[in-house]
Coordinates of C-alpha atoms and ligand atoms in Angstrom, one line a residue:
M1 CA -54.2 -58.3 -62.2
G2 CA -52.4 -60.2 -65.0
P3 CA -49.9 -62.8 -63.7
V4 CA -50.2 -61.9 -60.0
G5 CA -51.4 -65.0 -58.2
I6 CA -55.1 -64.7 -57.3
V7 CA -55.7 -66.7 -54.2
R8 CA -59.2 -66.7 -52.9
M9 CA -59.5 -66.7 -49.2
L10 CA -62.6 -67.3 -47.2
S11 CA -62.3 -64.0 -45.5
T12 CA -59.7 -61.4 -45.6
L13 CA -56.8 -61.2 -43.2
V14 CA -58.3 -63.3 -40.5
R15 CA -55.0 -64.4 -39.0
R16 CA -56.4 -67.8 -38.2
D17 CA -57.0 -68.2 -41.9
L18 CA -53.5 -67.0 -42.8
P19 CA -51.3 -68.7 -40.3
P20 CA -47.5 -68.5 -40.7
L21 CA -47.3 -71.8 -42.5
R22 CA -49.9 -70.7 -45.0
M23 CA -47.8 -67.6 -45.6
Q24 CA -44.8 -69.8 -46.4
E25 CA -46.8 -71.9 -48.8
L26 CA -48.1 -68.8 -50.6
G27 CA -44.6 -67.5 -50.9
R28 CA -43.6 -70.7 -52.6
D29 CA -46.4 -70.5 -55.0
Y30 CA -46.2 -66.8 -55.6
P31 CA -42.5 -65.9 -55.0
R32 CA -43.0 -62.1 -55.3
I33 CA -46.5 -61.0 -54.7
A34 CA -49.9 -62.7 -54.3
S35 CA -53.4 -61.3 -54.3
I36 CA -55.1 -62.7 -51.2
G37 CA -58.1 -60.5 -51.0
T38 CA -61.8 -61.0 -51.4
A39 CA -64.4 -59.2 -53.6
K40 CA -64.9 -56.7 -50.8
Q41 CA -61.3 -56.1 -49.7
Q42 CA -58.2 -56.2 -51.9
A43 CA -55.2 -57.6 -50.1
F44 CA -51.7 -58.7 -51.1
L45 CA -48.9 -60.7 -49.6
V46 CA -45.4 -59.7 -50.6
S47 CA -42.8 -62.5 -50.4
H48 CA -39.7 -61.0 -51.9
P49 CA -37.2 -59.0 -49.9
D50 CA -37.1 -56.1 -52.5
L51 CA -40.9 -55.7 -52.1
V52 CA -40.7 -55.8 -48.3
R53 CA -38.3 -52.9 -48.5
E54 CA -40.6 -51.1 -51.0
L55 CA -43.5 -51.5 -48.6
L56 CA -41.8 -50.6 -45.3
V57 CA -39.1 -48.1 -46.4
V58 CA -39.2 -46.8 -50.0
Q59 CA -42.9 -46.2 -50.2
A60 CA -43.6 -45.9 -46.5
K61 CA -45.4 -42.6 -47.1
A62 CA -48.1 -44.2 -49.2
V63 CA -49.1 -46.6 -46.4
E64 CA -50.4 -46.5 -42.8
K65 CA -50.6 -49.3 -40.2
G66 CA -53.3 -51.8 -41.1
P67 CA -56.6 -52.5 -39.5
A68 CA -55.6 -55.6 -37.5
L69 CA -53.1 -53.5 -35.5
L70 CA -55.3 -50.5 -35.4
S71 CA -58.0 -52.7 -33.8
A72 CA -55.4 -53.6 -31.2
G73 CA -55.7 -49.8 -30.4
V74 CA -59.0 -50.6 -28.7
L75 CA -56.9 -52.4 -26.1
M76 CA -53.7 -50.3 -26.1
G77 CA -55.0 -46.8 -27.0
E78 CA -53.1 -44.7 -29.5
G79 CA -49.4 -45.1 -28.8
L80 CA -46.3 -45.3 -31.0
L81 CA -47.3 -48.8 -32.3
T82 CA -50.7 -47.8 -33.6
L83 CA -50.6 -44.0 -34.3
R84 CA -51.1 -42.8 -37.8
N85 CA -48.0 -41.5 -39.6
A86 CA -48.6 -37.8 -39.0
P87 CA -49.0 -37.9 -35.2
H88 CA -46.5 -40.7 -35.0
K89 CA -43.6 -38.5 -36.1
P90 CA -43.5 -36.0 -33.2
R91 CA -44.4 -38.7 -30.7
R92 CA -41.4 -40.8 -31.9
R93 CA -39.2 -37.8 -31.5
L94 CA -40.4 -37.4 -28.0
V95 CA -39.8 -41.0 -26.9
N96 CA -36.6 -41.6 -28.8
P97 CA -34.2 -40.1 -26.2
S98 CA -35.4 -42.8 -23.7
F99 CA -34.0 -45.4 -26.0
H100 CA -30.8 -43.6 -26.9
H101 CA -27.9 -45.9 -26.6
S102 CA -26.5 -43.9 -23.7
R103 CA -29.6 -44.9 -21.7
I104 CA -29.3 -48.7 -22.5
A105 CA -26.3 -49.2 -20.2
G106 CA -28.4 -48.0 -17.2
Y107 CA -31.2 -50.3 -18.2
A108 CA -28.8 -53.2 -18.6
E109 CA -28.1 -53.0 -14.8
V110 CA -31.8 -53.7 -14.3
M111 CA -31.6 -56.5 -16.8
V112 CA -28.8 -58.1 -14.9
S113 CA -30.2 -57.7 -11.4
A114 CA -33.7 -59.0 -12.4
T115 CA -32.1 -62.0 -14.2
D116 CA -30.0 -62.8 -11.1
A117 CA -33.1 -62.6 -8.9
L118 CA -34.8 -65.2 -11.2
D119 CA -31.6 -67.3 -11.1
R120 CA -31.8 -67.3 -7.3
R121 CA -35.5 -68.2 -7.4
W122 CA -34.8 -71.1 -9.7
A123 CA -31.9 -72.2 -7.5
A124 CA -34.3 -72.6 -4.6
L125 CA -36.5 -75.0 -6.6
R126 CA -36.0 -78.8 -6.5
P127 CA -34.0 -79.9 -9.5
G128 CA -36.3 -81.2 -12.2
T129 CA -39.2 -79.0 -11.1
E130 CA -41.7 -78.3 -14.0
I131 CA -41.9 -74.6 -14.9
D132 CA -43.7 -72.8 -17.7
L133 CA -40.8 -71.1 -19.5
A134 CA -43.2 -68.8 -21.4
Q135 CA -44.6 -67.5 -18.2
E136 CA -41.2 -67.2 -16.5
M137 CA -39.7 -65.2 -19.4
S138 CA -42.8 -63.0 -19.5
A139 CA -42.6 -62.2 -15.8
L140 CA -38.9 -61.5 -16.2
T141 CA -39.2 -59.2 -19.2
L142 CA -42.1 -57.4 -17.6
Q143 CA -40.1 -56.8 -14.4
I144 CA -37.3 -55.5 -16.6
V145 CA -39.4 -53.1 -18.6
G146 CA -41.2 -51.9 -15.5
Q147 CA -38.0 -51.1 -13.6
A148 CA -36.0 -49.8 -16.5
L149 CA -38.6 -47.6 -18.2
F150 CA -41.0 -46.8 -15.4
G151 CA -38.9 -47.1 -12.3
A152 CA -41.6 -49.4 -11.0
D153 CA -41.7 -52.9 -9.6
L154 CA -44.2 -54.9 -11.6
G155 CA -43.2 -58.2 -10.0
E156 CA -46.5 -58.7 -8.2
Q157 CA -48.5 -57.9 -11.3
A158 CA -46.6 -60.3 -13.6
E159 CA -49.1 -63.2 -13.4
D160 CA -52.0 -60.9 -13.8
V161 CA -50.5 -59.2 -16.8
Y162 CA -49.6 -62.5 -18.4
R163 CA -53.2 -63.9 -18.1
S164 CA -54.8 -60.6 -19.0
L165 CA -52.7 -60.3 -22.1
E166 CA -53.7 -63.8 -23.1
L167 CA -57.4 -63.1 -22.6
A168 CA -57.1 -59.8 -24.3
M169 CA -55.4 -61.3 -27.4
S170 CA -58.0 -64.1 -27.7
G171 CA -60.8 -61.5 -27.7
W172 CA -58.9 -59.3 -30.2
E173 CA -58.3 -62.3 -32.6
K174 CA -62.1 -62.8 -32.8
T175 CA -62.5 -59.3 -34.1
L176 CA -60.2 -59.7 -37.1
V177 CA -63.1 -60.4 -39.4
P178 CA -64.4 -57.7 -41.7
G179 CA -66.7 -55.5 -39.6
G180 CA -65.2 -57.2 -36.5
E181 CA -65.2 -54.0 -34.4
R182 CA -69.0 -54.3 -34.2
L183 CA -68.6 -57.7 -32.5
L184 CA -67.0 -56.0 -29.6
Q185 CA -70.4 -54.6 -28.5
I186 CA -71.8 -58.1 -28.2
P187 CA -71.6 -59.4 -24.6
L188 CA -70.2 -62.8 -25.6
P189 CA -68.1 -64.4 -22.9
V190 CA -64.9 -64.1 -24.9
F191 CA -65.4 -60.3 -25.2
R192 CA -66.5 -60.0 -21.5
R193 CA -63.3 -61.6 -20.6
M194 CA -61.4 -59.4 -22.9
W195 CA -62.9 -56.2 -21.4
G196 CA -62.1 -57.6 -17.9
A197 CA -58.5 -58.2 -19.0
K198 CA -58.3 -54.7 -20.5
A199 CA -59.6 -53.2 -17.2
A200 CA -56.8 -55.2 -15.3
L201 CA -54.1 -53.9 -17.7
D202 CA -55.5 -50.3 -17.5
G203 CA -55.3 -50.6 -13.7
V204 CA -51.6 -51.5 -13.9
V205 CA -50.9 -48.5 -16.2
E206 CA -53.0 -46.2 -14.1
R207 CA -50.8 -47.0 -11.1
L208 CA -47.7 -46.4 -13.2
V209 CA -48.9 -43.0 -14.3
R210 CA -50.1 -42.0 -10.8
R211 CA -46.8 -43.0 -9.4
A212 CA -44.9 -40.9 -11.9
Q213 CA -47.2 -37.9 -11.2
E214 CA -46.4 -38.2 -7.5
H215 CA -42.6 -38.7 -7.8
R216 CA -41.4 -37.1 -11.0
G217 CA -38.1 -38.9 -11.9
D218 CA -36.1 -39.4 -15.0
D219 CA -38.3 -42.4 -16.1
V220 CA -40.2 -42.4 -19.4
V221 CA -43.6 -41.7 -18.0
S222 CA -42.4 -38.6 -16.0
G223 CA -40.9 -37.3 -19.2
L224 CA -44.1 -37.8 -21.2
L225 CA -46.2 -36.1 -18.6
E226 CA -44.4 -32.9 -19.5
S227 CA -45.7 -32.8 -23.0
L228 CA -48.7 -35.1 -23.4
S229 CA -52.2 -35.3 -22.1
E230 CA -52.9 -38.0 -19.4
D231 CA -54.8 -40.1 -21.9
E232 CA -51.8 -40.0 -24.3
V233 CA -49.4 -40.8 -21.6
R234 CA -51.6 -43.8 -20.6
A235 CA -51.7 -45.1 -24.1
E236 CA -47.9 -44.7 -24.5
A237 CA -47.2 -46.4 -21.2
M238 CA -49.5 -49.3 -22.1
T239 CA -47.8 -49.6 -25.5
L240 CA -44.3 -49.6 -24.0
M241 CA -45.3 -52.1 -21.3
L242 CA -46.9 -54.5 -23.7
A243 CA -44.6 -54.1 -26.8
G244 CA -41.7 -53.9 -24.4
H245 CA -42.0 -57.3 -22.8
E246 CA -44.1 -59.7 -24.7
T247 CA -41.9 -59.9 -27.8
T248 CA -38.6 -60.3 -25.9
A249 CA -40.2 -62.9 -23.7
N250 CA -41.3 -64.9 -26.8
S251 CA -37.8 -64.5 -28.3
L252 CA -36.2 -66.0 -25.2
T253 CA -38.9 -68.7 -24.8
W254 CA -38.4 -70.0 -28.4
T255 CA -34.6 -69.8 -28.1
W256 CA -34.7 -72.0 -24.9
H257 CA -36.9 -74.4 -26.7
L258 CA -34.5 -74.7 -29.7
L259 CA -31.6 -75.1 -27.3
S260 CA -33.3 -77.8 -25.5
R261 CA -33.8 -79.7 -28.8
S262 CA -30.1 -79.1 -29.9
P263 CA -27.8 -80.3 -27.1
K264 CA -24.7 -79.6 -29.3
V265 CA -25.6 -76.0 -29.8
A266 CA -26.5 -75.7 -26.1
A267 CA -23.0 -77.0 -25.2
L268 CA -21.4 -74.4 -27.5
L269 CA -23.4 -71.7 -25.8
R270 CA -22.2 -72.9 -22.4
Q271 CA -18.6 -72.9 -23.6
E272 CA -19.0 -69.2 -24.2
V273 CA -20.7 -68.3 -20.9
V274 CA -19.9 -70.7 -18.1
G275 CA -17.5 -69.1 -15.6
T276 CA -18.0 -65.6 -17.1
E277 CA -19.8 -62.5 -15.8
P278 CA -21.8 -61.3 -18.8
T279 CA -22.5 -57.5 -18.7
Y280 CA -23.5 -54.8 -21.1
A281 CA -19.9 -53.6 -21.5
G282 CA -19.0 -57.2 -22.5
L283 CA -21.8 -57.8 -25.0
R284 CA -19.2 -58.1 -27.8
D285 CA -17.7 -61.0 -26.0
L286 CA -20.9 -62.9 -26.4
P287 CA -21.1 -63.6 -30.1
F288 CA -22.4 -67.1 -29.8
T289 CA -25.1 -66.1 -27.4
T290 CA -26.1 -63.2 -29.7
A291 CA -26.2 -65.7 -32.6
C292 CA -28.5 -68.0 -30.6
I293 CA -30.9 -65.1 -30.1
A294 CA -30.7 -64.1 -33.8
E295 CA -31.3 -67.7 -34.9
G296 CA -34.2 -68.0 -32.5
M297 CA -35.8 -64.8 -33.9
R298 CA -35.1 -66.1 -37.4
L299 CA -37.0 -69.3 -36.9
Y300 CA -39.7 -67.9 -34.5
P301 CA -39.9 -64.2 -35.1
P302 CA -42.0 -62.7 -32.2
A303 CA -43.5 -60.3 -34.7
W304 CA -44.3 -62.7 -37.4
I305 CA -46.3 -60.5 -39.8
L306 CA -46.5 -56.8 -40.6
E307 CA -49.6 -55.2 -42.1
R308 CA -50.1 -51.9 -43.9
E309 CA -53.1 -50.2 -45.5
V310 CA -52.5 -48.4 -48.8
T311 CA -53.5 -44.7 -48.5
E312 CA -52.2 -43.6 -51.9
D313 CA -52.1 -45.9 -55.0
L314 CA -48.7 -47.4 -55.1
V315 CA -46.8 -49.5 -57.6
L316 CA -45.3 -52.8 -56.3
D317 CA -43.5 -55.0 -58.8
G318 CA -45.1 -53.2 -61.7
Y319 CA -48.6 -53.6 -60.4
V320 CA -50.8 -50.8 -59.2
I321 CA -51.9 -51.5 -55.7
P322 CA -55.0 -49.3 -55.2
R323 CA -55.7 -47.1 -52.3
G324 CA -57.6 -49.0 -49.6
S325 CA -55.8 -52.3 -50.2
I326 CA -54.1 -54.2 -47.4
V327 CA -50.5 -55.4 -47.9
V328 CA -48.8 -57.9 -45.6
A329 CA -45.3 -59.3 -45.3
S330 CA -44.4 -62.2 -43.1
Q331 CA -41.2 -62.4 -41.2
Y332 CA -41.9 -66.0 -40.5
A333 CA -42.1 -66.8 -44.3
L334 CA -39.1 -64.6 -45.3
H335 CA -36.9 -65.8 -42.5
R336 CA -37.3 -69.4 -43.7
D337 CA -37.2 -68.9 -47.4
P338 CA -34.7 -71.3 -49.0
R339 CA -33.9 -68.6 -51.7
W340 CA -32.1 -66.6 -49.0
W341 CA -31.1 -69.0 -46.3
R342 CA -29.1 -72.2 -46.4
D343 CA -30.8 -75.0 -44.5
P344 CA -33.5 -72.7 -43.6
E345 CA -35.3 -75.0 -41.2
T346 CA -32.2 -75.8 -39.2
F347 CA -31.3 -74.1 -35.9
D348 CA -27.7 -73.2 -36.6
P349 CA -26.4 -70.1 -34.8
T350 CA -23.0 -70.4 -36.5
R351 CA -24.5 -69.0 -39.7
W352 CA -24.3 -65.5 -37.9
L353 CA -20.6 -65.7 -37.2
V354 CA -17.7 -64.4 -39.2
D355 CA -14.2 -65.1 -37.8
G356 CA -15.9 -65.7 -34.4
R357 CA -17.7 -62.4 -34.5
F358 CA -21.5 -61.9 -34.7
D359 CA -22.5 -60.2 -37.9
E360 CA -26.1 -59.6 -38.9
D361 CA -25.1 -59.8 -42.6
A362 CA -23.1 -63.0 -42.1
P363 CA -25.7 -65.4 -43.6
G364 CA -25.5 -63.4 -46.8
Q365 CA -29.3 -62.8 -47.0
P366 CA -30.4 -59.7 -49.0
R367 CA -31.8 -56.7 -47.1
G368 CA -35.5 -57.3 -46.6
A369 CA -35.2 -61.0 -46.0
W370 CA -34.4 -60.4 -42.3
F371 CA -36.6 -57.9 -40.4
P372 CA -37.5 -59.1 -36.9
F373 CA -37.8 -55.5 -35.8
G374 CA -39.5 -54.2 -39.0
A375 CA -37.9 -51.4 -41.0
G376 CA -38.3 -47.7 -42.0
T377 CA -39.9 -45.0 -39.9
R378 CA -42.0 -47.5 -37.9
Q379 CA -39.0 -49.7 -37.0
C380 CA -39.0 -51.0 -33.5
I381 CA -37.9 -48.3 -31.0
G382 CA -36.8 -50.9 -28.5
E383 CA -34.4 -52.9 -30.8
S384 CA -31.2 -52.1 -28.9
F385 CA -33.0 -52.6 -25.6
A386 CA -34.3 -56.0 -26.8
W387 CA -30.9 -57.2 -28.1
A388 CA -29.1 -56.2 -24.8
E389 CA -31.9 -57.8 -22.8
A390 CA -32.3 -61.1 -24.6
V391 CA -28.5 -61.6 -24.8
L392 CA -27.8 -60.8 -21.2
V393 CA -30.7 -62.9 -19.9
L394 CA -29.7 -65.9 -22.0
A395 CA -26.0 -65.6 -21.2
R396 CA -26.5 -65.2 -17.5
L397 CA -29.1 -68.0 -17.1
A398 CA -27.4 -70.5 -19.5
R399 CA -24.4 -70.5 -17.2
H400 CA -26.4 -72.4 -14.6
W401 CA -29.5 -73.8 -16.4
A402 CA -30.5 -76.0 -19.3
P403 CA -34.3 -76.2 -19.1
Q404 CA -35.7 -79.2 -21.0
S405 CA -38.9 -78.5 -23.0
L406 CA -41.5 -81.1 -22.3
R407 CA -43.3 -80.8 -25.7
D408 CA -43.0 -79.4 -29.1
P409 CA -45.6 -76.6 -28.9
K410 CA -47.8 -75.6 -31.8
L411 CA -47.6 -72.1 -33.1
H412 CA -50.1 -69.7 -31.7
A413 CA -50.0 -66.8 -34.2
A414 CA -51.7 -64.0 -32.3
V415 CA -50.3 -60.5 -32.4
T416 CA -47.1 -62.2 -31.5
L417 CA -45.9 -65.7 -32.3
R418 CA -46.3 -67.6 -29.0
P419 CA -46.0 -71.3 -28.2
E420 CA -49.6 -72.5 -27.8
G421 CA -50.3 -73.2 -24.2
G422 CA -47.0 -71.9 -23.0
L423 CA -43.8 -73.9 -22.8
P424 CA -43.7 -76.5 -20.0
A425 CA -40.1 -77.4 -19.2
R426 CA -38.2 -79.3 -16.6
L427 CA -35.7 -77.1 -14.9
M428 CA -32.3 -78.8 -15.1
A429 CA -29.0 -77.6 -14.0
A430 CA -26.5 -77.0 -16.8
P431 CA -24.2 -80.0 -17.2
H432 CA -20.5 -79.4 -16.5
Ligands
HEM501 C1 -37.3 -59.3 -29.5 C2 -38.0 -58.2 -29.1 C3 -38.8 -57.3 -30.1 C4 -39.3 -57.6 -31.3 C5 -39.1 -58.8 -32.2 C6 -40.0 -56.4 -31.7 C7 -40.5 -56.2 -33.0 C8 -41.1 -55.0 -33.4 C9 -41.6 -54.7 -34.7 C10 -41.5 -55.7 -35.9 C11 -42.1 -53.5 -34.8 C12 -42.6 -52.8 -36.0 C13 -44.1 -53.0 -36.2 C14 -44.6 -52.5 -37.5 O1 -43.9 -52.0 -38.4 O2 -45.9 -52.6 -37.8 C15 -41.9 -52.9 -33.5 C16 -42.4 -51.7 -33.1 C17 -42.3 -51.2 -31.8 N1 -41.7 -51.8 -30.7 FE1 -40.7 -53.6 -30.7 N2 -39.9 -55.5 -30.7 C18 -39.2 -56.0 -29.7 C19 -38.9 -55.4 -28.5 C20 -39.4 -54.2 -28.1 C21 -39.0 -53.5 -26.8 C22 -38.1 -54.1 -25.8 C23 -39.7 -52.4 -26.8 C24 -39.8 -51.3 -25.7 C25 -39.1 -51.4 -24.6 C26 -40.5 -52.3 -28.0 C27 -41.3 -51.2 -28.3 C28 -41.8 -51.0 -29.6 C29 -42.6 -49.8 -30.0 C30 -43.0 -48.7 -29.1 C31 -42.9 -50.0 -31.4 C32 -43.5 -48.9 -32.3 C33 -42.5 -48.1 -32.9 C34 -42.9 -47.0 -33.8 O3 -43.8 -47.2 -34.6 O4 -42.4 -45.9 -33.6 N3 -40.2 -53.4 -28.8 N4 -41.3 -53.9 -32.6

């Protein structure tokens, strides 16, 4: 492999062995590409923006989703997130209209009303009540995705979905060792709990699908039922339900945490939102709120790593990466790389502003150094949905609330980057 760094790992791509901080370290030692595989499985980490673009965009045809995500297919079924490229293309075409920008305005009404319902619920609590922000944000985003995309009220299922997802992810993480799929057949408690959690999630989706069959509306599931088999519809509904709430919930949770640790930034945010009525039509009037969300996703990208499997030999940085290899790129590492970001570890939303306007290019980073939503043909379908949602939720709640985090949580790098053990916080009214 010549000068490519050879880093021996105990096992390949066990995410616990390659946590986000380790990715950062590897990027420092091997600033472009590192070999991180084992004798049995070749694997590479790309740490340069140009190579991220090569992997996700330029040479996207030579790669498929990697095994870690595909094994999540055991839980989710084959939906947009996990499908192979060939069946993905027509499926994406089918689902795209539901995320067309003309639809987002309607979804935003749901975002606003669900947020205001939470606002009222918080107002009924004693000041200083301890809440788990991670759970609160997850329940809110689940409610939003349920109502917006499925026309269904998932409020009552929120706690069940939150717990089930946690159990399902813990089980899934244990399978990320070579040959891990076989472990699933062993009746260990962790897998029994995982299957139980999967059954609970399946139950929620089953109800969504049955509901759509009974009352065909203009929701996504009703639309999919026209062209897909029931199994395919279930997998897609599960994908949209999980991918559509867990990531945005994490983005909001981490942003609250950062705001709680940066009173000056929180005061600037309040200056923008207090006394206003934030709506979808007025998103452009929320540059600082938008910058807070961007800065939260820079420091704590909900999707912290992307993985691909090479299906045709490809050349990266002059090296032949043979078919069968795994290549990963980490948003966590790239988003904090001092080569592209000034004061990379500092929470500074103003880096995203130019003349008071929010601009994703404002920090001056090269393309490929900022990819919270991925890139190329597999780029997040819910990106506009997520921006609208995160900004509206934060803007509306920050008018009245300044929750104070009770600890600095460790990273729990599962499929998404979560605060380990949730985010306990004291619910405090926003100071005047
Ligand atoms: C802050 C919020 C979000 C983040 C950070 C995020 C991140 C991502 C990333 C990085 C990918 C690409 C994965 C890869 O290339 O392997 C992705 C794909 C996807 N996301 Fe999101 N996402 C967010 C919100 C949403 C929402 C709100 C929805 C739906 C309502 C959604 C649905 C999906 C789907 C279906 C895919 C697969 C797309 C495809 O391959 O065609 N996401 N997301």
